[in-house]
Amino acid sequence: MARLATYLLCVIVAFSLQSCAPVTAPMGLEQASPILHEDFFTTSDGLSLPYRHWDAAKPKAIIVALHGMSDYSRAFEMPGPYWASEGITTYAYDQRSFGKSPNPGDWPGAQAMRQDFCDFIEAVRARHPGVPVFGLGESMGGAVVLTSLTQNHQPHLDGVILVAPAVWSRSDMPFYYRVALWLTAHTFPAMTVSGKGLKIWPSDNIEMLRQNARDPLFQKQTRADAVWGLVNLMDEARKAPLALKSTPPMLVVYGEKDQIIPRAPTEAVVKELGARAEVHVYPKGYHMLLRDLSGKIVWKDIEAFVEKTSAK
């Protein structure tokens, strides 16, 4: 009887795990040519993703910027105008499942995010022929940009900028983190988590953090299976330096006070990139480097990298 009870329990648990698998947001239902419309972008699978842009009068370069987890294109409203004043046009779109894009809160899938990035780069090049195009990724966006360079179909980039890239993989996490992540993602995938009460500061710009807290488009809670998907992406990003197909000129920037992505995996990735990347570390920098109180220092360093690389 005890063996039967154990067997039945195993069957029930197995069925529960199967029926509660992590959810991925659905793809679009039609094939389309990637196109930039006035205020939204059509992906190759027919989804419409909102975007923002800060235009230089005569752009000498373009930055396509990808935001981090829970965030959206508004993440670049501080550096965007500055770069525009320096002759660099910035585009930033709401990645699928974030901001005003479809299926908010559901994990979109890393491959779909990489394809969107490639599509957007293609559309930007069509709009600005002959102008150098740089891919910038912040946190989760940095993981998308970095892993896109390991794919057979890579985005056509003149340079890459990684801002506090999300490279905290399972191999860098304590065992109990990995167990808790698996259990929640596979038993209660719709359960939401937040950073409330953790006393973790993503930036020293308190007013900006308060604005995010009031912003209905900034996601305050995250599904457990979306965290699972993010960690899968970070696993890929952590291994990416050893799998790069090619490496355009690259700039990596991160802060010594980053409380979101531990310093050890970031430094390991930097070491593996070696001479392929220019690296700037900011002693007073937090995770949201571009929005820190001292963020303008980082904006200027990125502008200098873009100008130097574009002149080659």
PDB file of C-alpha atoms in Angstrom:
ATOM      1  CA  MET A   1       0.000   0.000   0.000  1.00  0.00           C
ATOM      2  CA  ALA A   2       2.821   2.382   0.852  1.00  0.00           C
ATOM      3  CA  ARG A   3       4.446   1.724  -2.522  1.00  0.00           C
ATOM      4  CA  LEU A   4       1.119   2.311  -4.274  1.00  0.00           C
ATOM      5  CA  ALA A   5       0.605   5.567  -2.439  1.00  0.00           C
ATOM      6  CA  THR A   6       4.118   6.673  -3.356  1.00  0.00           C
ATOM      7  CA  TYR A   7       3.513   5.732  -6.982  1.00  0.00           C
ATOM      8  CA  LEU A   8       0.229   7.640  -7.128  1.00  0.00           C
ATOM      9  CA  LEU A   9       1.872  10.666  -5.539  1.00  0.00           C
ATOM     10  CA  CYS A  10       4.613  10.578  -8.170  1.00  0.00           C
ATOM     11  CA  VAL A  11       2.015  10.368 -10.937  1.00  0.00           C
ATOM     12  CA  ILE A  12       0.094  13.324  -9.507  1.00  0.00           C
ATOM     13  CA  VAL A  13       3.262  15.407  -9.132  1.00  0.00           C
ATOM     14  CA  ALA A  14       4.411  14.514 -12.652  1.00  0.00           C
ATOM     15  CA  PHE A  15       1.012  15.457 -14.079  1.00  0.00           C
ATOM     16  CA  SER A  16       1.023  18.710 -12.126  1.00  0.00           C
ATOM     17  CA  LEU A  17       4.475  19.613 -13.394  1.00  0.00           C
ATOM     18  CA  GLN A  18       3.474  18.858 -16.958  1.00  0.00           C
ATOM     19  CA  SER A  19       0.290  20.906 -16.734  1.00  0.00           C
ATOM     20  CA  CYS A  20       2.077  23.817 -15.057  1.00  0.00           C
ATOM     21  CA  ALA A  21       5.018  24.172 -17.420  1.00  0.00           C
ATOM     22  CA  PRO A  22       6.470  27.657 -17.917  1.00  0.00           C
ATOM     23  CA  VAL A  23       4.455  29.752 -20.380  1.00  0.00           C
ATOM     24  CA  THR A  24       5.955  31.541 -23.369  1.00  0.00           C
ATOM     25  CA  ALA A  25       4.114  34.378 -25.092  1.00  0.00           C
ATOM     26  CA  PRO A  26       2.603  33.377 -28.455  1.00  0.00           C
ATOM     27  CA  MET A  27       4.288  34.407 -31.679  1.00  0.00           C
ATOM     28  CA  GLY A  28       2.569  36.537 -34.304  1.00  0.00           C
ATOM     29  CA  LEU A  29       0.337  34.805 -36.823  1.00  0.00           C
ATOM     30  CA  GLU A  30       1.613  36.189 -40.094  1.00  0.00           C
ATOM     31  CA  GLN A  31       4.854  36.731 -41.955  1.00  0.00           C
ATOM     32  CA  ALA A  32       5.757  40.336 -42.626  1.00  0.00           C
ATOM     33  CA  SER A  33       8.658  42.500 -43.704  1.00  0.00           C
ATOM     34  CA  PRO A  34      10.232  44.350 -40.753  1.00  0.00           C
ATOM     35  CA  ILE A  35       9.086  47.960 -41.118  1.00  0.00           C
ATOM     36  CA  LEU A  36       9.411  51.110 -39.016  1.00  0.00           C
ATOM     37  CA  HIS A  37       6.128  52.987 -39.033  1.00  0.00           C
ATOM     38  CA  GLU A  38       5.662  56.377 -37.412  1.00  0.00           C
ATOM     39  CA  ASP A  39       5.398  55.106 -33.824  1.00  0.00           C
ATOM     40  CA  PHE A  40       5.489  51.313 -34.017  1.00  0.00           C
ATOM     41  CA  PHE A  41       7.579  48.564 -35.529  1.00  0.00           C
ATOM     42  CA  THR A  42       6.251  45.546 -37.426  1.00  0.00           C
ATOM     43  CA  THR A  43       8.228  42.397 -36.654  1.00  0.00           C
ATOM     44  CA  SER A  44       8.811  39.567 -39.125  1.00  0.00           C
ATOM     45  CA  ASP A  45       6.012  37.567 -37.472  1.00  0.00           C
ATOM     46  CA  GLY A  46       3.558  40.445 -37.726  1.00  0.00           C
ATOM     47  CA  LEU A  47       3.538  41.872 -34.183  1.00  0.00           C
ATOM     48  CA  SER A  48       3.451  45.615 -33.564  1.00  0.00           C
ATOM     49  CA  LEU A  49       6.004  46.888 -31.045  1.00  0.00           C
ATOM     50  CA  PRO A  50       5.920  50.564 -29.981  1.00  0.00           C
ATOM     51  CA  TYR A  51       9.159  52.504 -30.218  1.00  0.00           C
ATOM     52  CA  ARG A  52      10.607  55.898 -29.309  1.00  0.00           C
ATOM     53  CA  HIS A  53      13.353  57.853 -31.004  1.00  0.00           C
ATOM     54  CA  TRP A  54      15.524  60.846 -30.293  1.00  0.00           C
ATOM     55  CA  ASP A  55      16.713  62.264 -33.592  1.00  0.00           C
ATOM     56  CA  ALA A  56      19.930  64.067 -34.447  1.00  0.00           C
ATOM     57  CA  ALA A  57      19.578  66.720 -37.145  1.00  0.00           C
ATOM     58  CA  LYS A  58      22.170  64.974 -39.334  1.00  0.00           C
ATOM     59  CA  PRO A  59      22.939  61.631 -37.662  1.00  0.00           C
ATOM     60  CA  LYS A  60      26.518  60.449 -37.862  1.00  0.00           C
ATOM     61  CA  ALA A  61      25.521  57.202 -36.173  1.00  0.00           C
ATOM     62  CA  ILE A  62      22.473  55.311 -34.908  1.00  0.00           C
ATOM     63  CA  ILE A  63      22.031  53.540 -31.564  1.00  0.00           C
ATOM     64  CA  VAL A  64      19.344  50.854 -31.278  1.00  0.00           C
ATOM     65  CA  ALA A  65      18.816  50.446 -27.542  1.00  0.00           C
ATOM     66  CA  LEU A  66      17.239  47.477 -25.749  1.00  0.00           C
ATOM     67  CA  HIS A  67      15.870  47.943 -22.231  1.00  0.00           C
ATOM     68  CA  GLY A  68      16.122  45.595 -19.260  1.00  0.00           C
ATOM     69  CA  MET A  69      13.677  43.299 -17.448  1.00  0.00           C
ATOM     70  CA  SER A  70      10.385  44.918 -16.319  1.00  0.00           C
ATOM     71  CA  ASP A  71      11.325  48.094 -18.188  1.00  0.00           C
ATOM     72  CA  TYR A  72      10.443  49.526 -21.612  1.00  0.00           C
ATOM     73  CA  SER A  73      11.655  52.077 -24.148  1.00  0.00           C
ATOM     74  CA  ARG A  74      11.278  54.986 -21.711  1.00  0.00           C
ATOM     75  CA  ALA A  75      14.491  53.669 -20.117  1.00  0.00           C
ATOM     76  CA  PHE A  76      16.482  55.802 -22.572  1.00  0.00           C
ATOM     77  CA  GLU A  77      14.661  59.109 -22.238  1.00  0.00           C
ATOM     78  CA  MET A  78      17.606  60.582 -20.296  1.00  0.00           C
ATOM     79  CA  PRO A  79      20.600  59.721 -22.541  1.00  0.00           C
ATOM     80  CA  GLY A  80      18.612  59.833 -25.804  1.00  0.00           C
ATOM     81  CA  PRO A  81      18.362  63.657 -26.048  1.00  0.00           C
ATOM     82  CA  TYR A  82      22.033  64.021 -25.085  1.00  0.00           C
ATOM     83  CA  TRP A  83      23.187  61.629 -27.804  1.00  0.00           C
ATOM     84  CA  ALA A  84      20.935  63.421 -30.299  1.00  0.00           C
ATOM     85  CA  SER A  85      22.652  66.706 -29.439  1.00  0.00           C
ATOM     86  CA  GLU A  86      25.971  64.986 -30.243  1.00  0.00           C
ATOM     87  CA  GLY A  87      24.788  63.778 -33.646  1.00  0.00           C
ATOM     88  CA  ILE A  88      23.638  60.277 -32.662  1.00  0.00           C
ATOM     89  CA  THR A  89      20.046  59.213 -33.248  1.00  0.00           C
ATOM     90  CA  THR A  90      18.673  56.709 -30.727  1.00  0.00           C
ATOM     91  CA  TYR A  91      15.867  54.212 -31.313  1.00  0.00           C
ATOM     92  CA  ALA A  92      14.388  52.174 -28.469  1.00  0.00           C
ATOM     93  CA  TYR A  93      11.446  49.809 -28.767  1.00  0.00           C
ATOM     94  CA  ASP A  94       9.283  48.026 -26.203  1.00  0.00           C
ATOM     95  CA  GLN A  95      10.498  44.450 -26.414  1.00  0.00           C
ATOM     96  CA  ARG A  96       7.656  41.970 -26.779  1.00  0.00           C
ATOM     97  CA  SER A  97       5.801  41.405 -23.484  1.00  0.00           C
ATOM     98  CA  PHE A  98       7.063  44.705 -22.052  1.00  0.00           C
ATOM     99  CA  GLY A  99       5.704  48.246 -22.027  1.00  0.00           C
ATOM    100  CA  LYS A 100       2.826  48.620 -24.493  1.00  0.00           C
ATOM    101  CA  SER A 101       3.776  45.575 -26.554  1.00  0.00           C
ATOM    102  CA  PRO A 102       1.492  42.478 -26.788  1.00  0.00           C
ATOM    103  CA  ASN A 103       1.191  39.880 -23.994  1.00  0.00           C
ATOM    104  CA  PRO A 104       2.638  41.988 -21.164  1.00  0.00           C
ATOM    105  CA  GLY A 105       4.158  39.927 -18.382  1.00  0.00           C
ATOM    106  CA  ASP A 106       4.565  36.671 -20.327  1.00  0.00           C
ATOM    107  CA  TRP A 107       8.112  35.611 -21.120  1.00  0.00           C
ATOM    108  CA  PRO A 108       8.572  36.233 -24.887  1.00  0.00           C
ATOM    109  CA  GLY A 109      11.348  33.703 -25.512  1.00  0.00           C
ATOM    110  CA  ALA A 110      14.994  34.572 -26.109  1.00  0.00           C
ATOM    111  CA  GLN A 111      14.991  33.549 -29.758  1.00  0.00           C
ATOM    112  CA  ALA A 112      11.998  35.781 -30.522  1.00  0.00           C
ATOM    113  CA  MET A 113      13.709  38.695 -28.789  1.00  0.00           C
ATOM    114  CA  ARG A 114      16.872  38.160 -30.808  1.00  0.00           C
ATOM    115  CA  GLN A 115      14.873  37.996 -34.024  1.00  0.00           C
ATOM    116  CA  ASP A 116      13.107  41.259 -33.156  1.00  0.00           C
ATOM    117  CA  PHE A 117      16.498  42.872 -32.617  1.00  0.00           C
ATOM    118  CA  CYS A 118      17.767  41.660 -35.991  1.00  0.00           C
ATOM    119  CA  ASP A 119      14.533  42.813 -37.637  1.00  0.00           C
ATOM    120  CA  PHE A 120      14.772  46.260 -36.076  1.00  0.00           C
ATOM    121  CA  ILE A 121      18.403  46.672 -37.129  1.00  0.00           C
ATOM    122  CA  GLU A 122      17.414  45.735 -40.682  1.00  0.00           C
ATOM    123  CA  ALA A 123      14.561  48.270 -40.673  1.00  0.00           C
ATOM    124  CA  VAL A 124      16.781  51.037 -39.263  1.00  0.00           C
ATOM    125  CA  ARG A 125      19.427  50.411 -41.917  1.00  0.00           C
ATOM    126  CA  ALA A 126      16.747  50.670 -44.584  1.00  0.00           C
ATOM    127  CA  ARG A 127      15.700  54.062 -43.192  1.00  0.00           C
ATOM    128  CA  HIS A 128      19.280  55.339 -42.741  1.00  0.00           C
ATOM    129  CA  PRO A 129      21.386  53.846 -45.532  1.00  0.00           C
ATOM    130  CA  GLY A 130      25.130  54.271 -45.072  1.00  0.00           C
ATOM    131  CA  VAL A 131      24.922  55.429 -41.447  1.00  0.00           C
ATOM    132  CA  PRO A 132      26.790  53.272 -38.846  1.00  0.00           C
ATOM    133  CA  VAL A 133      24.416  51.360 -36.555  1.00  0.00           C
ATOM    134  CA  PHE A 134      25.267  50.327 -32.995  1.00  0.00           C
ATOM    135  CA  GLY A 135      23.384  47.899 -30.790  1.00  0.00           C
ATOM    136  CA  LEU A 136      23.108  48.872 -27.126  1.00  0.00           C
ATOM    137  CA  GLY A 137      21.681  46.528 -24.531  1.00  0.00           C
ATOM    138  CA  GLU A 138      21.023  47.324 -20.886  1.00  0.00           C
ATOM    139  CA  SER A 139      20.819  44.394 -18.434  1.00  0.00           C
ATOM    140  CA  MET A 140      18.417  41.867 -20.053  1.00  0.00           C
ATOM    141  CA  GLY A 141      18.781  43.837 -23.281  1.00  0.00           C
ATOM    142  CA  GLY A 142      22.536  43.357 -23.009  1.00  0.00           C
ATOM    143  CA  ALA A 143      22.018  39.594 -22.840  1.00  0.00           C
ATOM    144  CA  VAL A 144      19.836  39.750 -25.968  1.00  0.00           C
ATOM    145  CA  VAL A 145      22.443  41.779 -27.875  1.00  0.00           C
ATOM    146  CA  LEU A 146      25.375  39.635 -26.730  1.00  0.00           C
ATOM    147  CA  THR A 147      23.712  36.305 -27.528  1.00  0.00           C
ATOM    148  CA  SER A 148      22.554  37.607 -30.913  1.00  0.00           C
ATOM    149  CA  LEU A 149      26.247  37.622 -31.890  1.00  0.00           C
ATOM    150  CA  THR A 150      26.427  33.847 -31.385  1.00  0.00           C
ATOM    151  CA  GLN A 151      23.670  33.100 -33.908  1.00  0.00           C
ATOM    152  CA  ASN A 152      24.141  32.037 -37.514  1.00  0.00           C
ATOM    153  CA  HIS A 153      21.885  34.941 -38.537  1.00  0.00           C
ATOM    154  CA  GLN A 154      23.489  37.882 -36.761  1.00  0.00           C
ATOM    155  CA  PRO A 155      22.394  41.522 -36.749  1.00  0.00           C
ATOM    156  CA  HIS A 156      24.463  43.743 -39.038  1.00  0.00           C
ATOM    157  CA  LEU A 157      26.153  46.003 -36.472  1.00  0.00           C
ATOM    158  CA  ASP A 158      29.055  48.437 -36.632  1.00  0.00           C
ATOM    159  CA  GLY A 159      29.521  48.233 -32.878  1.00  0.00           C
ATOM    160  CA  VAL A 160      28.067  46.826 -29.656  1.00  0.00           C
ATOM    161  CA  ILE A 161      27.545  48.502 -26.267  1.00  0.00           C
ATOM    162  CA  LEU A 162      26.708  46.362 -23.228  1.00  0.00           C
ATOM    163  CA  VAL A 163      25.460  48.274 -20.190  1.00  0.00           C
ATOM    164  CA  ALA A 164      25.499  46.178 -17.000  1.00  0.00           C
ATOM    165  CA  PRO A 165      24.689  43.069 -19.081  1.00  0.00           C
ATOM    166  CA  ALA A 166      22.622  40.308 -17.468  1.00  0.00           C
ATOM    167  CA  VAL A 167      25.161  37.471 -17.308  1.00  0.00           C
ATOM    168  CA  TRP A 168      24.285  35.969 -13.909  1.00  0.00           C
ATOM    169  CA  SER A 169      23.940  32.305 -14.885  1.00  0.00           C
ATOM    170  CA  ARG A 170      22.852  29.251 -12.924  1.00  0.00           C
ATOM    171  CA  SER A 171      26.478  28.206 -12.617  1.00  0.00           C
ATOM    172  CA  ASP A 172      27.094  31.390 -10.614  1.00  0.00           C
ATOM    173  CA  MET A 173      24.069  30.923  -8.325  1.00  0.00           C
ATOM    174  CA  PRO A 174      23.847  29.020  -5.030  1.00  0.00           C
ATOM    175  CA  PHE A 175      22.253  25.572  -5.345  1.00  0.00           C
ATOM    176  CA  TYR A 176      19.165  26.567  -3.350  1.00  0.00           C
ATOM    177  CA  TYR A 177      18.493  29.459  -5.784  1.00  0.00           C
ATOM    178  CA  ARG A 178      18.430  27.004  -8.675  1.00  0.00           C
ATOM    179  CA  VAL A 179      16.129  24.592  -6.838  1.00  0.00           C
ATOM    180  CA  ALA A 180      13.706  27.342  -5.814  1.00  0.00           C
ATOM    181  CA  LEU A 181      13.656  28.723  -9.348  1.00  0.00           C
ATOM    182  CA  TRP A 182      12.875  25.328 -10.891  1.00  0.00           C
ATOM    183  CA  LEU A 183      10.145  24.503  -8.391  1.00  0.00           C
ATOM    184  CA  THR A 184       8.318  27.808  -8.677  1.00  0.00           C
ATOM    185  CA  ALA A 185       8.570  27.973 -12.482  1.00  0.00           C
ATOM    186  CA  HIS A 186       7.277  24.401 -12.908  1.00  0.00           C
ATOM    187  CA  THR A 187       4.682  24.223 -10.163  1.00  0.00           C
ATOM    188  CA  PHE A 188       3.384  27.791  -9.857  1.00  0.00           C
ATOM    189  CA  PRO A 189       4.476  29.477 -13.121  1.00  0.00           C
ATOM    190  CA  ALA A 190       1.913  32.270 -12.805  1.00  0.00           C
ATOM    191  CA  MET A 191       3.032  33.183  -9.290  1.00  0.00           C
ATOM    192  CA  THR A 192       4.437  36.706  -9.263  1.00  0.00           C
ATOM    193  CA  VAL A 193       7.493  37.925  -7.430  1.00  0.00           C
ATOM    194  CA  SER A 194       8.901  41.376  -6.782  1.00  0.00           C
ATOM    195  CA  GLY A 195      11.967  42.937  -5.241  1.00  0.00           C
ATOM    196  CA  LYS A 196       9.923  44.663  -2.531  1.00  0.00           C
ATOM    197  CA  GLY A 197      11.535  44.370   0.870  1.00  0.00           C
ATOM    198  CA  LEU A 198      14.891  43.129  -0.435  1.00  0.00           C
ATOM    199  CA  LYS A 199      16.616  46.483   0.174  1.00  0.00           C
ATOM    200  CA  ILE A 200      18.343  46.296  -3.205  1.00  0.00           C
ATOM    201  CA  TRP A 201      19.070  49.625  -4.879  1.00  0.00           C
ATOM    202  CA  PRO A 202      19.243  49.579  -8.684  1.00  0.00           C
ATOM    203  CA  SER A 203      20.304  53.251  -8.788  1.00  0.00           C
ATOM    204  CA  ASP A 204      21.157  56.225  -6.605  1.00  0.00           C
ATOM    205  CA  ASN A 205      18.670  58.331  -8.584  1.00  0.00           C
ATOM    206  CA  ILE A 206      15.797  58.157  -6.113  1.00  0.00           C
ATOM    207  CA  GLU A 207      13.465  60.449  -8.056  1.00  0.00           C
ATOM    208  CA  MET A 208      13.829  58.263 -11.159  1.00  0.00           C
ATOM    209  CA  LEU A 209      13.041  55.152  -9.082  1.00  0.00           C
ATOM    210  CA  ARG A 210       9.937  56.876  -7.709  1.00  0.00           C
ATOM    211  CA  GLN A 211       8.825  57.718 -11.243  1.00  0.00           C
ATOM    212  CA  ASN A 212       9.209  54.059 -12.200  1.00  0.00           C
ATOM    213  CA  ALA A 213       7.137  53.069  -9.179  1.00  0.00           C
ATOM    214  CA  ARG A 214       4.338  55.367 -10.378  1.00  0.00           C
ATOM    215  CA  ASP A 215       4.634  54.343 -14.035  1.00  0.00           C
ATOM    216  CA  PRO A 216       1.903  51.799 -14.931  1.00  0.00           C
ATOM    217  CA  LEU A 217       4.009  50.461 -17.822  1.00  0.00           C
ATOM    218  CA  PHE A 218       6.986  49.622 -15.609  1.00  0.00           C
ATOM    219  CA  GLN A 219       6.277  46.084 -14.424  1.00  0.00           C
ATOM    220  CA  LYS A 220       6.312  45.899 -10.611  1.00  0.00           C
ATOM    221  CA  GLN A 221       5.864  42.129 -10.407  1.00  0.00           C
ATOM    222  CA  THR A 222       7.257  39.295 -12.516  1.00  0.00           C
ATOM    223  CA  ARG A 223       5.831  35.847 -13.224  1.00  0.00           C
ATOM    224  CA  ALA A 224       7.928  32.950 -11.922  1.00  0.00           C
ATOM    225  CA  ASP A 225       8.200  31.457 -15.406  1.00  0.00           C
ATOM    226  CA  ALA A 226       9.404  34.809 -16.761  1.00  0.00           C
ATOM    227  CA  VAL A 227      12.219  34.729 -14.199  1.00  0.00           C
ATOM    228  CA  TRP A 228      12.946  31.187 -15.415  1.00  0.00           C
ATOM    229  CA  GLY A 229      13.112  32.465 -18.990  1.00  0.00           C
ATOM    230  CA  LEU A 230      15.382  35.343 -18.003  1.00  0.00           C
ATOM    231  CA  VAL A 231      17.789  32.984 -16.247  1.00  0.00           C
ATOM    232  CA  ASN A 232      17.833  30.757 -19.342  1.00  0.00           C
ATOM    233  CA  LEU A 233      18.819  33.826 -21.347  1.00  0.00           C
ATOM    234  CA  MET A 234      21.487  34.762 -18.793  1.00  0.00           C
ATOM    235  CA  ASP A 235      22.885  31.228 -19.050  1.00  0.00           C
ATOM    236  CA  GLU A 236      23.336  31.808 -22.776  1.00  0.00           C
ATOM    237  CA  ALA A 237      24.845  35.245 -22.245  1.00  0.00           C
ATOM    238  CA  ARG A 238      27.333  33.918 -19.684  1.00  0.00           C
ATOM    239  CA  LYS A 239      28.627  31.390 -22.247  1.00  0.00           C
ATOM    240  CA  ALA A 240      28.430  33.752 -25.215  1.00  0.00           C
ATOM    241  CA  PRO A 241      32.068  34.981 -25.250  1.00  0.00           C
ATOM    242  CA  LEU A 242      33.211  31.450 -26.065  1.00  0.00           C
ATOM    243  CA  ALA A 243      30.604  31.044 -28.809  1.00  0.00           C
ATOM    244  CA  LEU A 244      30.847  34.356 -30.665  1.00  0.00           C
ATOM    245  CA  LYS A 245      30.648  33.969 -34.443  1.00  0.00           C
ATOM    246  CA  SER A 246      32.218  37.382 -34.947  1.00  0.00           C
ATOM    247  CA  THR A 247      32.834  40.401 -32.779  1.00  0.00           C
ATOM    248  CA  PRO A 248      32.225  43.961 -33.938  1.00  0.00           C
ATOM    249  CA  PRO A 249      33.919  46.676 -31.856  1.00  0.00           C
ATOM    250  CA  MET A 250      32.507  46.310 -28.356  1.00  0.00           C
ATOM    251  CA  LEU A 251      32.187  48.498 -25.266  1.00  0.00           C
ATOM    252  CA  VAL A 252      31.238  47.005 -21.881  1.00  0.00           C
ATOM    253  CA  VAL A 253      30.290  49.313 -19.009  1.00  0.00           C
ATOM    254  CA  TYR A 254      29.241  48.412 -15.480  1.00  0.00           C
ATOM    255  CA  GLY A 255      29.263  49.858 -11.978  1.00  0.00           C
ATOM    256  CA  GLU A 256      31.072  48.659  -8.879  1.00  0.00           C
ATOM    257  CA  LYS A 257      27.906  49.262  -6.828  1.00  0.00           C
ATOM    258  CA  ASP A 258      25.679  47.078  -9.020  1.00  0.00           C
ATOM    259  CA  GLN A 259      23.382  45.167  -6.630  1.00  0.00           C
ATOM    260  CA  ILE A 260      21.393  43.367  -9.355  1.00  0.00           C
ATOM    261  CA  ILE A 261      24.044  41.484 -11.355  1.00  0.00           C
ATOM    262  CA  PRO A 262      26.880  40.172  -9.160  1.00  0.00           C
ATOM    263  CA  ARG A 263      30.310  41.443 -10.055  1.00  0.00           C
ATOM    264  CA  ALA A 264      31.991  38.011 -10.372  1.00  0.00           C
ATOM    265  CA  PRO A 265      30.112  36.767 -13.480  1.00  0.00           C
ATOM    266  CA  THR A 266      30.413  40.195 -15.115  1.00  0.00           C
ATOM    267  CA  GLU A 267      34.164  40.195 -14.590  1.00  0.00           C
ATOM    268  CA  ALA A 268      34.387  36.606 -15.856  1.00  0.00           C
ATOM    269  CA  VAL A 269      32.635  37.596 -19.100  1.00  0.00           C
ATOM    270  CA  VAL A 270      34.907  40.636 -19.460  1.00  0.00           C
ATOM    271  CA  LYS A 271      37.953  38.419 -18.980  1.00  0.00           C
ATOM    272  CA  GLU A 272      36.715  35.952 -21.626  1.00  0.00           C
ATOM    273  CA  LEU A 273      36.065  38.792 -24.071  1.00  0.00           C
ATOM    274  CA  GLY A 274      39.637  39.957 -23.543  1.00  0.00           C
ATOM    275  CA  ALA A 275      41.008  42.387 -26.107  1.00  0.00           C
ATOM    276  CA  ARG A 276      37.783  42.175 -28.125  1.00  0.00           C
ATOM    277  CA  ALA A 277      36.093  44.634 -25.745  1.00  0.00           C
ATOM    278  CA  GLU A 278      36.830  48.064 -24.352  1.00  0.00           C
ATOM    279  CA  VAL A 279      35.771  48.093 -20.708  1.00  0.00           C
ATOM    280  CA  HIS A 280      34.814  50.964 -18.400  1.00  0.00           C
ATOM    281  CA  VAL A 281      34.081  50.376 -14.705  1.00  0.00           C
ATOM    282  CA  TYR A 282      32.450  53.141 -12.645  1.00  0.00           C
ATOM    283  CA  PRO A 283      33.226  53.164  -8.885  1.00  0.00           C
ATOM    284  CA  LYS A 284      30.013  55.061  -8.102  1.00  0.00           C
ATOM    285  CA  GLY A 285      27.882  53.240 -10.682  1.00  0.00           C
ATOM    286  CA  TYR A 286      24.795  51.167  -9.897  1.00  0.00           C
ATOM    287  CA  HIS A 287      22.871  48.799 -12.193  1.00  0.00           C
ATOM    288  CA  MET A 288      20.879  51.522 -13.952  1.00  0.00           C
ATOM    289  CA  LEU A 289      24.082  53.248 -15.018  1.00  0.00           C
ATOM    290  CA  LEU A 290      22.472  55.423 -17.677  1.00  0.00           C
ATOM    291  CA  ARG A 291      19.984  56.823 -15.147  1.00  0.00           C
ATOM    292  CA  ASP A 292      22.277  57.188 -12.141  1.00  0.00           C
ATOM    293  CA  LEU A 293      22.947  60.659 -10.793  1.00  0.00           C
ATOM    294  CA  SER A 294      26.360  60.445 -12.461  1.00  0.00           C
ATOM    295  CA  GLY A 295      24.927  58.896 -15.610  1.00  0.00           C
ATOM    296  CA  LYS A 296      26.132  61.677 -17.896  1.00  0.00           C
ATOM    297  CA  ILE A 297      29.684  60.391 -17.490  1.00  0.00           C
ATOM    298  CA  VAL A 298      28.581  57.092 -19.017  1.00  0.00           C
ATOM    299  CA  TRP A 299      26.633  58.862 -21.793  1.00  0.00           C
ATOM    300  CA  LYS A 300      29.800  60.726 -22.758  1.00  0.00           C
ATOM    301  CA  ASP A 301      31.910  57.563 -22.756  1.00  0.00           C
ATOM    302  CA  ILE A 302      29.389  55.831 -25.014  1.00  0.00           C
ATOM    303  CA  GLU A 303      29.269  58.854 -27.326  1.00  0.00           C
ATOM    304  CA  ALA A 304      33.069  58.837 -27.527  1.00  0.00           C
ATOM    305  CA  PHE A 305      33.114  55.117 -28.346  1.00  0.00           C
ATOM    306  CA  VAL A 306      30.493  55.548 -31.083  1.00  0.00           C
ATOM    307  CA  GLU A 307      32.310  58.521 -32.606  1.00  0.00           C
ATOM    308  CA  LYS A 308      35.702  56.774 -32.480  1.00  0.00           C
ATOM    309  CA  THR A 309      34.344  53.550 -33.968  1.00  0.00           C
ATOM    310  CA  SER A 310      32.328  55.315 -36.657  1.00  0.00           C
ATOM    311  CA  ALA A 311      35.448  57.183 -37.812  1.00  0.00           C
ATOM    312  CA  LYS A 312      37.369  53.976 -38.547  1.00  0.00           C
TER     313      LYS A 312
END
